[in-house]
Amino acid sequence: MFDQLKAQPQDKILQLIAMYRDDPRSTKIDLGVGVYKDATGLTPVMRAVKAAEKKLWETETTKTYTGLAGEPAYNAALSSMILGTAVATDRIASIATPGGTGAIRQALELIRLATPEATVWISNPTWPNHPSIIKFLGMKMAEYRYFDAATRGVDFAGLMEDLATVKAGDVVLLHGCCHNPTGANLDAAQWDQVITLLATKGATPLVDLAYQGFGDGLEDDAAATRRIAAAFPETLIAASCSKNFGIYRERTGILIGIGAAAGKGVLQGNLNFLNRQNFSFPPDHGARLVTMILEDATLRADWMAELEEVRLNMLTLRQSLADELRKATNSDRFDFVATHRGMFSRLGLTEAQVNTLREDHGIYMVGDSRINIAGLNARTVPILAAAIAQVAG
Ligand code: HCI
């Protein structure tokens, strides 16, 4: 049987981790995978997470199964953090999932279960796992323009033109904030235009929200998602706690389905069914930590303060990289780095330039020239700027 297997394509981002690890140069710089790192290069366990884990160890009395949908308290607390009061709770169904990827996978499976013929629209470019899973599930896929290679901003005219061809019943995958891989985002007025257009077309939005709190703050980063949820009769939201709680390996995510109150029971039943088919019960440890933090005023305040430190650190790095690039290239053509939001910026370098940066300078970024801003620190910002100026100046 196994001799029937063909080699599978590797994830380009995950491949980069191994290449970086195997590079013996002490001067190497890792701007690859989307993991937050502090100035010393560590991905710390957040203070509130440590405190919650201690409390959990002291108070947990059983590890029996949780519910198929996860613990109701987790789903309620996280849904409320994401949605605020944008929609009535009697319209919200949800399942805990293994990370944000698990939520995306379950969302796509739900769409396929309900409407196997639906086309799923993804931005060009998008996170490589999106098209990978859509294709794996045998679903129809289409792309809408997103990135303007000249300005490194959003190609809004192209995006609107492409989304104008969306058919009723199609699903449009949108990044709620902090677009991955580009770092370029829609402003509030543009979101309103997209919402109006897609609502008129009768499309269903699927929002990927993996970086809430990494862009403009916890509330601002949820604003587009909330407006979408309030505007459409049906919305899917796949959210991750990996980054904003720093619990990557605990696999903590949620899939939220918002529809008519009358259909909530059937929707919830289908979400539970999908969890049961794929893995029965979702992981609980990370979900429990998130619940404890969100429900406890002291832990929540400390978590929010640390998340804000993380966010501001990335903003500071963005500004200093933009400043250094101005000096190094004697031009303003990299100013977009300071206006991008989230962990990533797509620099707009060629693949050959990206390879030169890796081979000659030990600087690792994804092949499309996406950098993880958090991989930088005060020492490496000028090094990166000088190297970019050298290969692309
Ligand atoms: C990212 O770097 O885009 C997010 C982290 C990630 C990358 C590849 C697979 C899973 C998660």
Coordinates of C-alpha atoms and ligand atoms in Angstrom, one line a residue:
M1 CA 0.0 0.0 0.0
F2 CA 2.6 2.5 1.0
D3 CA 4.4 2.1 -2.3
Q4 CA 1.4 3.8 -3.8
L5 CA 2.1 7.1 -2.0
K6 CA 3.6 10.0 -3.9
A7 CA 5.8 12.5 -2.2
Q8 CA 3.8 15.6 -1.0
P9 CA 4.8 19.2 -1.5
Q10 CA 6.3 20.6 1.7
D11 CA 5.0 23.8 3.3
K12 CA 7.5 26.5 2.2
I13 CA 7.3 28.3 5.5
L14 CA 7.9 25.2 7.6
Q15 CA 10.7 24.2 5.2
L16 CA 12.5 27.4 6.1
I17 CA 12.7 26.4 9.8
A18 CA 14.9 23.4 8.9
M19 CA 17.1 25.4 6.5
Y20 CA 17.6 28.1 9.2
R21 CA 18.4 25.4 11.9
D22 CA 21.0 23.8 9.7
D23 CA 22.8 27.0 8.8
P24 CA 26.0 27.1 11.0
R25 CA 26.5 30.9 10.7
S26 CA 26.2 32.6 14.1
T27 CA 25.1 35.9 12.3
K28 CA 22.0 34.3 10.7
I29 CA 18.7 36.0 11.1
D30 CA 15.3 34.2 11.1
L31 CA 12.4 36.2 9.6
G32 CA 10.5 33.1 8.5
V33 CA 7.7 31.4 10.4
G34 CA 5.0 33.5 12.1
V35 CA 6.0 33.2 15.7
Y36 CA 6.5 36.1 18.0
K37 CA 10.0 36.5 19.4
D38 CA 11.2 39.0 21.9
A39 CA 14.4 41.1 21.6
T40 CA 16.5 38.1 22.7
G41 CA 14.9 35.8 20.1
L42 CA 12.8 33.9 22.6
T43 CA 9.1 33.1 22.2
P44 CA 8.2 33.5 25.9
V45 CA 5.2 31.9 27.7
M46 CA 3.1 34.9 28.6
R47 CA 2.8 35.8 32.3
A48 CA -0.9 35.3 32.5
V49 CA -0.6 31.9 30.8
K50 CA 2.0 30.8 33.4
A51 CA -0.2 32.0 36.2
A52 CA -3.3 30.2 34.8
E53 CA -1.3 27.0 34.3
K54 CA -0.2 27.1 38.0
K55 CA -3.8 27.7 39.1
L56 CA -5.0 24.9 36.8
W57 CA -2.5 22.4 38.2
E58 CA -3.7 23.3 41.7
T59 CA -7.4 23.1 41.1
E60 CA -8.0 20.7 38.2
T61 CA -9.6 17.5 39.6
T62 CA -10.3 15.5 36.4
K63 CA -9.2 15.1 32.9
T64 CA -12.3 13.3 31.7
Y65 CA -13.7 14.2 28.3
T66 CA -14.9 17.6 27.6
G67 CA -17.9 18.2 25.2
L68 CA -17.7 17.7 21.5
A69 CA -17.9 21.4 20.9
G70 CA -15.4 22.1 23.7
E71 CA -16.1 23.7 27.1
P72 CA -19.1 26.1 26.8
A73 CA -17.2 28.7 28.9
Y74 CA -14.4 28.8 26.4
N75 CA -16.6 29.2 23.4
A76 CA -18.6 31.9 25.2
A77 CA -15.5 33.8 26.5
L78 CA -13.6 33.7 23.2
S79 CA -16.7 34.5 21.0
S80 CA -17.3 37.5 23.2
M81 CA -13.7 38.7 22.8
I82 CA -14.0 38.4 19.1
L83 CA -17.6 39.6 18.5
G84 CA -18.2 41.9 21.4
T85 CA -22.0 42.6 21.2
A86 CA -22.1 42.7 17.4
V87 CA -24.6 39.8 17.1
A88 CA -27.2 38.3 19.4
T89 CA -25.9 35.1 21.2
D90 CA -28.9 33.1 20.0
R91 CA -27.4 33.3 16.5
I92 CA -24.0 32.0 17.4
A93 CA -22.9 28.4 17.2
S94 CA -19.3 27.3 17.8
I95 CA -16.8 24.6 18.2
A96 CA -13.3 24.5 19.8
T97 CA -10.8 23.4 17.3
P98 CA -7.1 22.3 17.2
G99 CA -5.7 25.8 16.5
G100 CA -6.7 28.2 13.7
T101 CA -5.8 25.6 11.0
G102 CA -8.3 23.2 12.6
A103 CA -10.9 26.0 12.5
I104 CA -10.3 26.7 8.8
R105 CA -10.4 23.0 8.0
Q106 CA -13.7 22.5 9.9
A107 CA -15.2 25.6 8.3
L108 CA -14.3 24.3 4.8
E109 CA -15.7 20.9 5.7
L110 CA -19.0 22.5 6.9
I111 CA -19.2 24.5 3.6
R112 CA -18.6 21.3 1.6
L113 CA -21.2 19.4 3.6
A114 CA -23.8 22.1 3.0
T115 CA -22.9 23.2 -0.5
P116 CA -20.4 21.0 -2.2
E117 CA -20.6 23.1 -5.4
A118 CA -19.7 26.4 -3.7
T119 CA -16.6 28.2 -4.9
V120 CA -14.2 29.4 -2.1
W121 CA -12.5 32.7 -3.0
I122 CA -9.1 33.4 -1.6
S123 CA -7.0 36.5 -1.8
N124 CA -4.0 36.5 -4.1
P125 CA -1.7 36.0 -2.2
T126 CA -2.9 34.3 1.0
W127 CA -1.6 32.0 3.7
P128 CA -0.5 28.8 1.8
N129 CA -2.5 26.5 4.0
H130 CA -5.7 28.0 2.6
P131 CA -5.4 26.8 -1.0
S132 CA -3.7 23.6 0.2
I133 CA -6.7 22.5 2.3
I134 CA -9.3 23.7 -0.2
K135 CA -7.6 21.6 -2.9
F136 CA -7.2 18.7 -0.6
L137 CA -10.9 18.7 0.1
G138 CA -11.6 18.8 -3.6
M139 CA -13.5 22.1 -3.4
K140 CA -13.8 24.7 -6.1
M141 CA -11.5 27.7 -5.6
A142 CA -11.0 31.1 -7.2
E143 CA -8.7 34.0 -6.4
Y144 CA -9.3 37.7 -6.0
R145 CA -6.6 40.3 -6.5
Y146 CA -5.3 41.7 -3.3
F147 CA -1.7 43.1 -3.4
D148 CA -0.5 46.0 -5.4
A149 CA 3.2 45.1 -6.2
A150 CA 4.0 48.7 -7.0
T151 CA 2.8 50.3 -3.8
R152 CA 2.9 47.2 -1.5
G153 CA -0.6 48.3 -0.5
V154 CA -4.0 46.7 -1.3
D155 CA -5.0 46.6 -5.0
F156 CA -8.4 47.8 -4.0
A157 CA -9.7 48.4 -7.5
G158 CA -8.6 44.9 -8.6
L159 CA -10.1 43.4 -5.5
M160 CA -13.5 45.0 -6.1
E161 CA -13.4 44.1 -9.7
D162 CA -12.8 40.4 -8.9
L163 CA -15.3 40.2 -6.1
A164 CA -17.9 41.7 -8.4
T165 CA -17.9 38.4 -10.2
V166 CA -18.7 36.3 -7.0
K167 CA -21.9 34.3 -7.4
A168 CA -24.7 33.8 -4.8
G169 CA -23.7 31.0 -2.5
D170 CA -19.9 31.4 -3.0
V171 CA -17.7 31.8 0.1
V172 CA -15.2 34.5 0.3
L173 CA -12.2 34.0 2.7
L174 CA -11.2 37.3 4.2
H175 CA -8.3 38.0 6.7
G176 CA -10.0 39.8 9.6
C177 CA -6.9 41.8 10.3
C178 CA -3.1 41.7 9.8
H179 CA -3.1 40.1 6.3
N180 CA -0.8 37.2 5.9
P181 CA 1.5 37.3 4.0
T182 CA 1.4 40.9 2.8
G183 CA 0.8 43.0 6.0
A184 CA -1.4 45.3 3.8
N185 CA -4.9 45.8 5.1
L186 CA -8.2 47.4 4.1
D187 CA -9.3 50.6 5.9
A188 CA -12.7 51.0 7.5
A189 CA -14.3 52.6 4.4
Q190 CA -12.9 49.9 2.1
W191 CA -14.3 47.2 4.4
D192 CA -17.7 48.8 4.1
Q193 CA -17.5 48.7 0.4
V194 CA -16.5 45.0 0.4
I195 CA -19.3 44.2 2.8
T196 CA -21.9 46.0 0.7
L197 CA -20.7 44.3 -2.5
L198 CA -20.6 40.8 -1.1
A199 CA -23.9 41.1 0.7
T200 CA -25.5 42.3 -2.5
K201 CA -24.0 39.3 -4.3
G202 CA -25.4 36.9 -1.7
A203 CA -21.9 35.5 -0.8
T204 CA -21.0 34.1 2.6
P205 CA -17.9 35.5 4.3
L206 CA -15.4 33.1 6.0
V207 CA -13.1 35.3 8.2
D208 CA -9.7 34.1 9.2
L209 CA -8.8 35.9 12.4
A210 CA -5.3 34.7 13.6
Y211 CA -3.7 37.9 14.7
Q212 CA -6.2 39.8 16.9
G213 CA -4.2 42.1 19.1
F214 CA -1.2 42.2 16.8
G215 CA -2.2 45.1 14.6
D216 CA -4.0 48.1 16.0
G217 CA -5.2 46.5 19.3
L218 CA -7.6 43.9 20.5
E219 CA -10.8 45.9 19.8
D220 CA -9.7 47.6 16.5
D221 CA -8.4 44.3 15.1
A222 CA -11.9 42.8 15.6
A223 CA -13.8 45.7 14.1
A224 CA -14.0 44.4 10.5
T225 CA -15.0 40.9 11.7
R226 CA -17.8 42.5 13.9
R227 CA -19.1 44.6 11.0
I228 CA -19.1 41.5 8.8
A229 CA -20.9 39.4 11.4
A230 CA -23.6 42.1 11.9
A231 CA -24.1 42.6 8.1
F232 CA -24.5 39.1 6.7
P233 CA -27.3 36.6 7.4
E234 CA -24.6 33.9 7.6
T235 CA -20.9 34.2 8.6
L236 CA -18.1 31.8 9.5
I237 CA -15.2 32.9 11.6
A238 CA -12.1 30.8 12.2
A239 CA -10.0 32.3 15.0
S240 CA -6.7 31.3 16.6
C241 CA -5.3 31.9 20.1
S242 CA -1.8 30.7 19.0
K243 CA -0.4 34.2 18.6
N244 CA -2.3 36.5 20.9
F245 CA -2.0 34.1 23.8
G246 CA 1.4 32.7 22.7
I247 CA 0.2 29.1 23.0
Y248 CA 1.1 27.9 19.6
R249 CA 1.7 24.2 20.4
E250 CA -1.4 23.9 22.6
R251 CA -3.5 24.1 19.4
T252 CA -6.2 26.4 20.6
G253 CA -8.8 27.8 18.1
I254 CA -12.5 28.2 17.5
L255 CA -14.9 28.0 14.6
I256 CA -17.9 30.3 15.0
G257 CA -20.9 30.0 12.8
I258 CA -23.5 32.8 12.8
G259 CA -26.9 32.3 11.2
A260 CA -30.6 32.5 11.8
A261 CA -31.5 31.9 15.4
A262 CA -34.0 29.3 14.3
G263 CA -31.3 27.3 12.6
K264 CA -28.8 27.4 15.5
G265 CA -29.6 23.9 16.7
V266 CA -28.9 22.2 13.4
L267 CA -25.8 24.3 12.8
Q268 CA -24.4 23.5 16.2
G269 CA -25.2 19.8 15.6
N270 CA -23.3 19.8 12.3
L271 CA -20.3 21.5 13.9
N272 CA -20.3 18.9 16.7
F273 CA -20.7 16.2 14.0
L274 CA -17.6 17.4 12.2
N275 CA -15.5 17.5 15.3
R276 CA -16.6 13.9 16.0
Q277 CA -15.7 12.7 12.5
N278 CA -12.3 14.2 12.6
F279 CA -11.0 13.9 16.2
S280 CA -14.0 13.5 18.6
F281 CA -13.1 16.0 21.4
P282 CA -11.0 19.2 20.8
P283 CA -7.9 19.8 22.8
D284 CA -8.7 21.4 26.2
H285 CA -5.5 22.6 27.9
G286 CA -5.0 25.8 25.9
A287 CA -8.7 26.5 25.8
R288 CA -8.9 26.2 29.5
L289 CA -6.0 28.7 30.0
V290 CA -7.7 31.1 27.7
T291 CA -11.0 30.8 29.6
M292 CA -9.3 31.3 32.9
I293 CA -7.5 34.4 31.7
L294 CA -10.5 36.0 30.0
E295 CA -12.8 35.3 33.0
D296 CA -10.4 36.6 35.7
A297 CA -10.1 40.4 35.8
T298 CA -6.5 40.4 37.1
L299 CA -5.2 37.7 34.7
R300 CA -7.1 39.4 31.8
A301 CA -5.6 42.8 32.6
D302 CA -2.1 41.4 32.8
W303 CA -2.5 39.4 29.6
M304 CA -3.8 42.5 27.8
A305 CA -0.9 44.6 29.0
E306 CA 1.6 42.0 27.8
L307 CA -0.1 41.6 24.5
E308 CA 0.0 45.4 24.1
E309 CA 3.8 45.3 24.8
V310 CA 4.2 42.7 22.1
R311 CA 2.2 44.8 19.6
L312 CA 4.0 48.0 20.4
N313 CA 7.4 46.2 20.1
M314 CA 6.5 45.1 16.6
L315 CA 5.3 48.7 15.7
T316 CA 8.6 50.1 17.0
L317 CA 10.5 47.6 14.9
R318 CA 8.4 48.5 11.8
Q319 CA 9.1 52.2 12.2
S320 CA 12.9 51.7 12.8
L321 CA 13.1 49.3 9.8
A322 CA 11.4 51.9 7.6
D323 CA 13.7 54.6 8.9
E324 CA 16.8 52.5 8.4
L325 CA 15.7 51.6 4.9
R326 CA 15.2 55.3 4.1
K327 CA 18.8 55.9 5.1
A328 CA 20.2 52.8 3.4
T329 CA 18.4 53.2 0.1
N330 CA 18.2 57.0 0.1
S331 CA 14.6 56.7 -0.9
D332 CA 11.1 56.4 0.6
R333 CA 10.2 53.3 -1.3
F334 CA 10.1 51.1 1.8
D335 CA 8.0 53.4 3.9
F336 CA 5.1 50.9 3.5
V337 CA 6.8 48.8 6.2
A338 CA 5.6 51.3 8.8
T339 CA 2.0 51.3 7.6
H340 CA 1.7 47.6 7.3
R341 CA 0.2 45.9 10.3
G342 CA 0.6 42.5 12.1
M343 CA 3.6 40.2 12.1
F344 CA 4.3 40.3 8.4
S345 CA 5.4 42.6 5.5
R346 CA 5.8 41.5 2.0
L347 CA 8.9 43.5 0.8
G348 CA 8.3 43.0 -2.9
L349 CA 11.8 41.5 -3.6
T350 CA 12.4 39.0 -6.3
E351 CA 13.0 35.3 -5.5
A352 CA 16.6 35.8 -6.6
Q353 CA 17.0 38.7 -4.2
V354 CA 15.5 36.6 -1.4
N355 CA 17.9 33.8 -2.2
T356 CA 20.9 36.2 -2.2
L357 CA 19.8 37.5 1.2
R358 CA 19.7 33.9 2.5
E359 CA 22.9 32.6 0.9
D360 CA 25.2 35.7 1.2
H361 CA 23.7 37.4 4.3
G362 CA 22.2 34.5 6.3
I363 CA 18.9 36.4 6.3
Y364 CA 15.9 33.9 6.1
M365 CA 12.6 35.1 4.8
V366 CA 9.8 33.3 2.9
G367 CA 10.4 33.1 -0.9
D368 CA 7.7 35.7 -1.7
S369 CA 9.8 38.2 0.4
R370 CA 7.5 38.0 3.5
I371 CA 9.4 38.9 6.6
N372 CA 8.3 38.3 10.2
I373 CA 8.8 41.7 11.8
A374 CA 9.2 40.0 15.3
G375 CA 12.3 38.2 14.1
L376 CA 14.1 41.5 14.2
N377 CA 15.6 43.5 17.1
A378 CA 17.4 46.8 17.5
R379 CA 20.7 45.2 16.5
T380 CA 19.5 43.4 13.4
V381 CA 17.3 46.1 11.9
P382 CA 20.2 48.1 10.4
I383 CA 21.8 44.8 9.3
L384 CA 18.7 43.9 7.4
A385 CA 18.3 47.4 5.9
A386 CA 21.9 47.4 4.7
A387 CA 21.5 43.9 3.1
I388 CA 18.2 44.9 1.4
A389 CA 19.8 48.1 0.0
Q390 CA 22.7 46.0 -1.3
V391 CA 20.6 43.4 -3.1
A392 CA 17.7 45.7 -4.2
G393 CA 19.1 49.2 -3.8
Ligands
HCI1 C1 2.8 31.6 9.3 O1 4.0 31.7 9.4 O2 2.2 32.0 8.3 C2 1.9 31.1 10.5 C3 2.5 29.9 11.1 C4 2.3 28.7 10.4 C5 3.0 28.4 9.2 C6 2.8 27.2 8.5 C7 1.9 26.3 9.1 C8 1.3 26.5 10.2 C9 1.5 27.7 10.9

